[in-house]
Amino acid sequence: MQTPEILIVEDEPSIAEVVELYLRRAGYRVQIVRDGNAALEMLDQHLPDLLILDVMLPGVDGFYILRWLRDRSDLPVIFITARREEVDRIAGLELGADDYVVKPFSPQELVSRVRAVMRRLQRETSNNEKPLTYDDLTIDPQTRLVTLAGREITLTSREFDLLWLLALHPRQVFNRQQLLERVWGISEYIDPSTVTVHLRRLREKIELDASHPTRLVTVWGVGYKFEP
Ligand code: CA
């Protein structure tokens, strides 16, 4: 595999440079951009394998960049934030970040987050899994398409990952923490109700009657399972 390429979008030179140094030592190719507009221009030309994104930037901010990006790509993104209060927004429903660190952070910590995201990515792409079919429901991990009774269902990236994980292990019960770890992959605290909300949306999309689910079943007091 080619050396993975990481783009750092960070306006504080001291942080950008130390992160660059650590990532290079860890064997990654690294580029730095210092403002939001330049980042958009670069991403429009070429996507790296992973993006490290500061929230507060000159020009457009990190949230804007991520929303712009998510319309186009599932590229993994690790946020750098200076404010604890932003963590909920980053980790929760609104934005699809893969992980984050809060300033001040140790560069070593960021490198291990990068490694973890890369490992997850490689696992996902190397699995080369075949589509799953349960009655009239088909889930294709390669194209990330879901069809129900021949009709294509539009899912967000998280909804797809959640459905895929559950359907890959039919009847196995996952609690919300396990789902957070395996689907969101974020190592710090996120509100477990995030899972509940995503599950409800998934049910509205793939169940005949979302209030009486037959596929995405709640196991009271434990968690959720996929019933084939
Ligand atoms: Ca900044």
Short mmCIF file of C-alpha atoms in Angstrom, two decimals, residues 2-224:
data_model
loop_
_atom_site.label_atom_id
_atom_site.label_comp_id
_atom_site.label_asym_id
_atom_site.label_seq_id
_atom_site.Cartn_x
_atom_site.Cartn_y
_atom_site.Cartn_z
CA GLN A 2 1.12 3.52 -0.78
CA THR A 3 2.20 5.71 2.14
CA PRO A 4 -0.97 7.33 3.48
CA GLU A 5 -1.24 11.05 2.96
CA ILE A 6 -2.53 13.36 5.68
CA LEU A 7 -3.60 16.97 5.29
CA ILE A 8 -3.31 19.18 8.39
CA VAL A 9 -5.51 22.28 8.39
CA GLU A 10 -4.24 24.37 11.29
CA ASP A 11 -3.39 28.07 11.51
CA GLU A 12 -1.11 27.90 14.55
CA PRO A 13 2.33 27.18 13.08
CA SER A 14 3.76 25.71 16.29
CA ILE A 15 0.98 23.11 16.50
CA ALA A 16 0.97 22.35 12.77
CA GLU A 17 4.72 21.83 12.74
CA VAL A 18 4.94 19.56 15.75
CA VAL A 19 2.05 17.45 14.46
CA GLU A 20 3.70 17.28 11.06
CA LEU A 21 6.97 16.16 12.64
CA TYR A 22 5.34 13.36 14.64
CA LEU A 23 3.26 12.15 11.73
CA ARG A 24 6.26 12.08 9.41
CA ARG A 25 8.19 10.09 11.98
CA ALA A 26 5.25 7.72 12.15
CA GLY A 27 5.67 7.18 8.40
CA TYR A 28 2.92 9.33 6.91
CA ARG A 29 3.16 11.87 4.13
CA VAL A 30 1.99 15.21 5.44
CA GLN A 31 0.88 18.57 4.06
CA ILE A 32 -0.15 21.66 5.98
CA VAL A 33 -2.65 24.35 5.01
CA ARG A 34 -3.14 27.36 7.26
CA ASP A 35 -6.54 28.71 6.36
CA GLY A 36 -10.00 27.45 5.63
CA ASN A 37 -10.38 28.72 2.09
CA ALA A 38 -7.03 27.30 1.03
CA ALA A 39 -8.11 23.98 2.55
CA LEU A 40 -11.28 23.93 0.45
CA GLU A 41 -9.33 24.69 -2.71
CA MET A 42 -6.90 21.89 -1.98
CA LEU A 43 -9.58 19.36 -1.11
CA ASP A 44 -11.44 20.27 -4.26
CA GLN A 45 -8.38 19.28 -6.31
CA HIS A 46 -7.29 16.20 -4.44
CA LEU A 47 -8.38 14.23 -1.39
CA PRO A 48 -5.78 12.98 1.11
CA ASP A 49 -6.29 9.70 3.03
CA LEU A 50 -7.07 11.54 6.25
CA LEU A 51 -7.74 15.11 7.31
CA ILE A 52 -6.70 16.74 10.58
CA LEU A 53 -8.87 19.77 10.98
CA ASP A 54 -8.68 22.65 13.44
CA VAL A 55 -12.08 24.17 14.28
CA MET A 56 -11.12 27.85 14.47
CA LEU A 57 -9.43 28.94 11.26
CA PRO A 58 -9.01 32.10 9.22
CA GLY A 59 -11.51 32.06 6.36
CA VAL A 60 -14.16 29.35 6.67
CA ASP A 61 -14.01 27.29 9.88
CA GLY A 62 -13.51 23.59 10.40
CA PHE A 63 -17.24 22.89 10.77
CA TYR A 64 -17.93 24.47 7.40
CA ILE A 65 -15.13 22.46 5.81
CA LEU A 66 -16.45 19.20 7.22
CA ARG A 67 -20.00 19.86 6.01
CA TRP A 68 -18.66 20.76 2.58
CA LEU A 69 -16.59 17.60 2.58
CA ARG A 70 -19.35 15.28 3.76
CA ASP A 71 -21.42 16.10 0.70
CA ARG A 72 -18.59 14.66 -1.36
CA SER A 73 -16.64 12.11 0.62
CA ASP A 74 -16.36 9.76 3.60
CA LEU A 75 -12.74 10.79 4.07
CA PRO A 76 -11.79 10.29 7.73
CA VAL A 77 -11.50 13.51 9.71
CA ILE A 78 -9.92 14.10 13.12
CA PHE A 79 -10.83 17.43 14.66
CA ILE A 80 -8.57 19.61 16.76
CA THR A 81 -10.55 21.85 19.05
CA ALA A 82 -9.53 24.41 21.64
CA ARG A 83 -12.87 24.31 23.40
CA ARG A 84 -14.42 21.48 25.37
CA GLU A 85 -17.86 22.93 24.61
CA GLU A 86 -17.39 22.09 20.95
CA VAL A 87 -16.90 18.42 21.66
CA ASP A 88 -20.60 17.58 21.72
CA ARG A 89 -21.12 19.20 18.38
CA ILE A 90 -18.16 17.38 16.91
CA ALA A 91 -18.94 13.99 18.35
CA GLY A 92 -22.69 14.06 18.12
CA LEU A 93 -25.22 13.93 15.40
CA GLU A 94 -24.54 17.08 13.57
CA LEU A 95 -21.15 16.32 12.06
CA GLY A 96 -19.50 13.18 10.87
CA ALA A 97 -16.07 13.49 12.47
CA ASP A 98 -14.17 10.27 13.12
CA ASP A 99 -12.34 11.43 16.21
CA TYR A 100 -11.01 14.55 17.89
CA VAL A 101 -8.40 15.89 20.28
CA VAL A 102 -8.74 18.88 22.57
CA LYS A 103 -5.93 21.47 22.83
CA PRO A 104 -3.52 21.21 24.50
CA PHE A 105 -2.96 17.64 23.35
CA SER A 106 0.15 15.52 23.11
CA PRO A 107 1.28 14.93 19.52
CA GLN A 108 1.79 11.29 20.44
CA GLU A 109 -1.88 11.07 21.37
CA LEU A 110 -2.89 12.49 18.01
CA VAL A 111 -0.63 10.01 16.22
CA SER A 112 -2.29 7.12 18.01
CA ARG A 113 -5.73 8.45 17.03
CA VAL A 114 -4.55 8.66 13.42
CA ARG A 115 -3.25 5.09 13.58
CA ALA A 116 -6.55 3.87 15.03
CA VAL A 117 -8.59 5.54 12.28
CA MET A 118 -6.23 4.17 9.61
CA ARG A 119 -6.46 0.66 11.03
CA ARG A 120 -10.23 0.84 11.00
CA LEU A 121 -10.17 2.07 7.42
CA GLN A 122 -7.87 -0.72 6.27
CA ARG A 123 -9.98 -3.31 7.98
CA GLU A 124 -13.07 -2.00 6.28
CA THR A 125 -11.55 -1.91 2.80
CA SER A 126 -9.60 -5.17 3.06
CA ASN A 127 -12.56 -7.19 4.19
CA ASN A 128 -13.96 -7.22 0.69
CA GLU A 129 -17.28 -8.33 2.05
CA LYS A 130 -20.15 -9.53 -0.06
CA PRO A 131 -23.65 -8.08 0.04
CA LEU A 132 -25.96 -9.38 2.76
CA THR A 133 -29.49 -10.33 1.84
CA TYR A 134 -32.33 -10.95 4.27
CA ASP A 135 -35.62 -11.48 2.50
CA ASP A 136 -36.28 -8.29 0.56
CA LEU A 137 -33.47 -6.33 2.24
CA THR A 138 -30.04 -6.18 0.60
CA ILE A 139 -27.03 -4.36 2.04
CA ASP A 140 -23.98 -3.98 -0.19
CA PRO A 141 -20.81 -2.93 1.66
CA GLN A 142 -18.88 -2.23 -1.55
CA THR A 143 -21.32 0.23 -3.08
CA ARG A 144 -22.87 1.07 0.31
CA LEU A 145 -26.27 0.68 -1.30
CA VAL A 146 -29.27 -0.63 0.58
CA THR A 147 -32.33 -1.86 -1.28
CA LEU A 148 -35.65 -2.82 0.21
CA ALA A 149 -38.15 -4.67 -1.97
CA GLY A 150 -36.15 -3.56 -5.01
CA ARG A 151 -36.23 0.08 -3.99
CA GLU A 152 -33.04 1.95 -3.13
CA ILE A 153 -32.95 3.35 0.41
CA THR A 154 -30.92 6.46 1.13
CA LEU A 155 -28.92 6.17 4.32
CA THR A 156 -26.34 8.48 5.87
CA SER A 157 -22.88 7.09 6.31
CA ARG A 158 -23.43 6.40 10.04
CA GLU A 159 -26.81 4.82 9.44
CA PHE A 160 -25.23 2.50 6.90
CA ASP A 161 -22.38 1.53 9.24
CA LEU A 162 -24.84 0.87 12.05
CA LEU A 163 -27.08 -1.29 9.88
CA TRP A 164 -24.09 -3.14 8.44
CA LEU A 165 -22.65 -3.95 11.86
CA LEU A 166 -25.97 -5.24 13.19
CA ALA A 167 -26.86 -7.18 10.04
CA LEU A 168 -23.41 -8.74 9.86
CA HIS A 169 -24.03 -10.34 13.26
CA PRO A 170 -27.69 -11.37 13.14
CA ARG A 171 -29.29 -11.93 16.57
CA GLN A 172 -26.19 -10.73 18.40
CA VAL A 173 -27.15 -8.06 20.92
CA PHE A 174 -25.03 -4.91 21.03
CA ASN A 175 -25.37 -2.36 23.80
CA ARG A 176 -25.19 1.33 22.99
CA GLN A 177 -21.60 1.67 24.18
CA GLN A 178 -20.48 -1.13 21.89
CA LEU A 179 -22.31 0.45 18.98
CA LEU A 180 -20.72 3.82 19.74
CA GLU A 181 -17.27 2.27 19.81
CA ARG A 182 -17.69 0.17 16.69
CA VAL A 183 -19.64 2.59 14.52
CA TRP A 184 -18.53 6.00 15.77
CA GLY A 185 -15.12 4.87 16.92
CA ILE A 186 -14.68 7.90 19.10
CA SER A 187 -12.66 7.23 22.18
CA GLU A 188 -14.13 9.91 24.44
CA TYR A 189 -17.62 10.36 25.76
CA ILE A 190 -20.57 10.86 23.42
CA ASP A 191 -24.14 10.82 24.55
CA PRO A 192 -25.37 7.23 24.07
CA SER A 193 -28.73 8.63 22.96
CA THR A 194 -26.93 9.39 19.69
CA VAL A 195 -27.28 5.67 18.98
CA THR A 196 -30.97 5.73 19.82
CA VAL A 197 -31.60 8.60 17.44
CA HIS A 198 -29.77 6.91 14.58
CA LEU A 199 -31.58 3.67 15.20
CA ARG A 200 -34.92 5.42 15.11
CA ARG A 201 -34.06 6.99 11.76
CA LEU A 202 -32.91 3.65 10.40
CA ARG A 203 -36.16 2.04 11.48
CA GLU A 204 -38.15 4.74 9.73
CA LYS A 205 -36.28 3.86 6.58
CA ILE A 206 -36.24 0.08 6.61
CA GLU A 207 -39.10 -1.07 8.82
CA LEU A 208 -42.67 -1.46 7.63
CA ASP A 209 -43.86 0.02 10.90
CA ALA A 210 -41.09 1.89 12.75
CA SER A 211 -42.95 1.74 16.04
CA HIS A 212 -43.18 -2.06 15.83
CA PRO A 213 -39.79 -3.00 14.39
CA THR A 214 -39.26 -6.57 13.23
CA ARG A 215 -35.69 -6.23 12.00
CA LEU A 216 -33.94 -3.69 14.24
CA VAL A 217 -35.19 -5.01 17.50
CA THR A 218 -34.72 -3.53 20.98
CA VAL A 219 -33.69 -5.99 23.66
CA TRP A 220 -34.95 -4.20 26.73
CA GLY A 221 -32.28 -3.26 29.24
CA VAL A 222 -29.53 -4.61 27.02
CA GLY A 223 -29.37 -3.10 23.57
CA TYR A 224 -30.24 -3.84 19.99
#
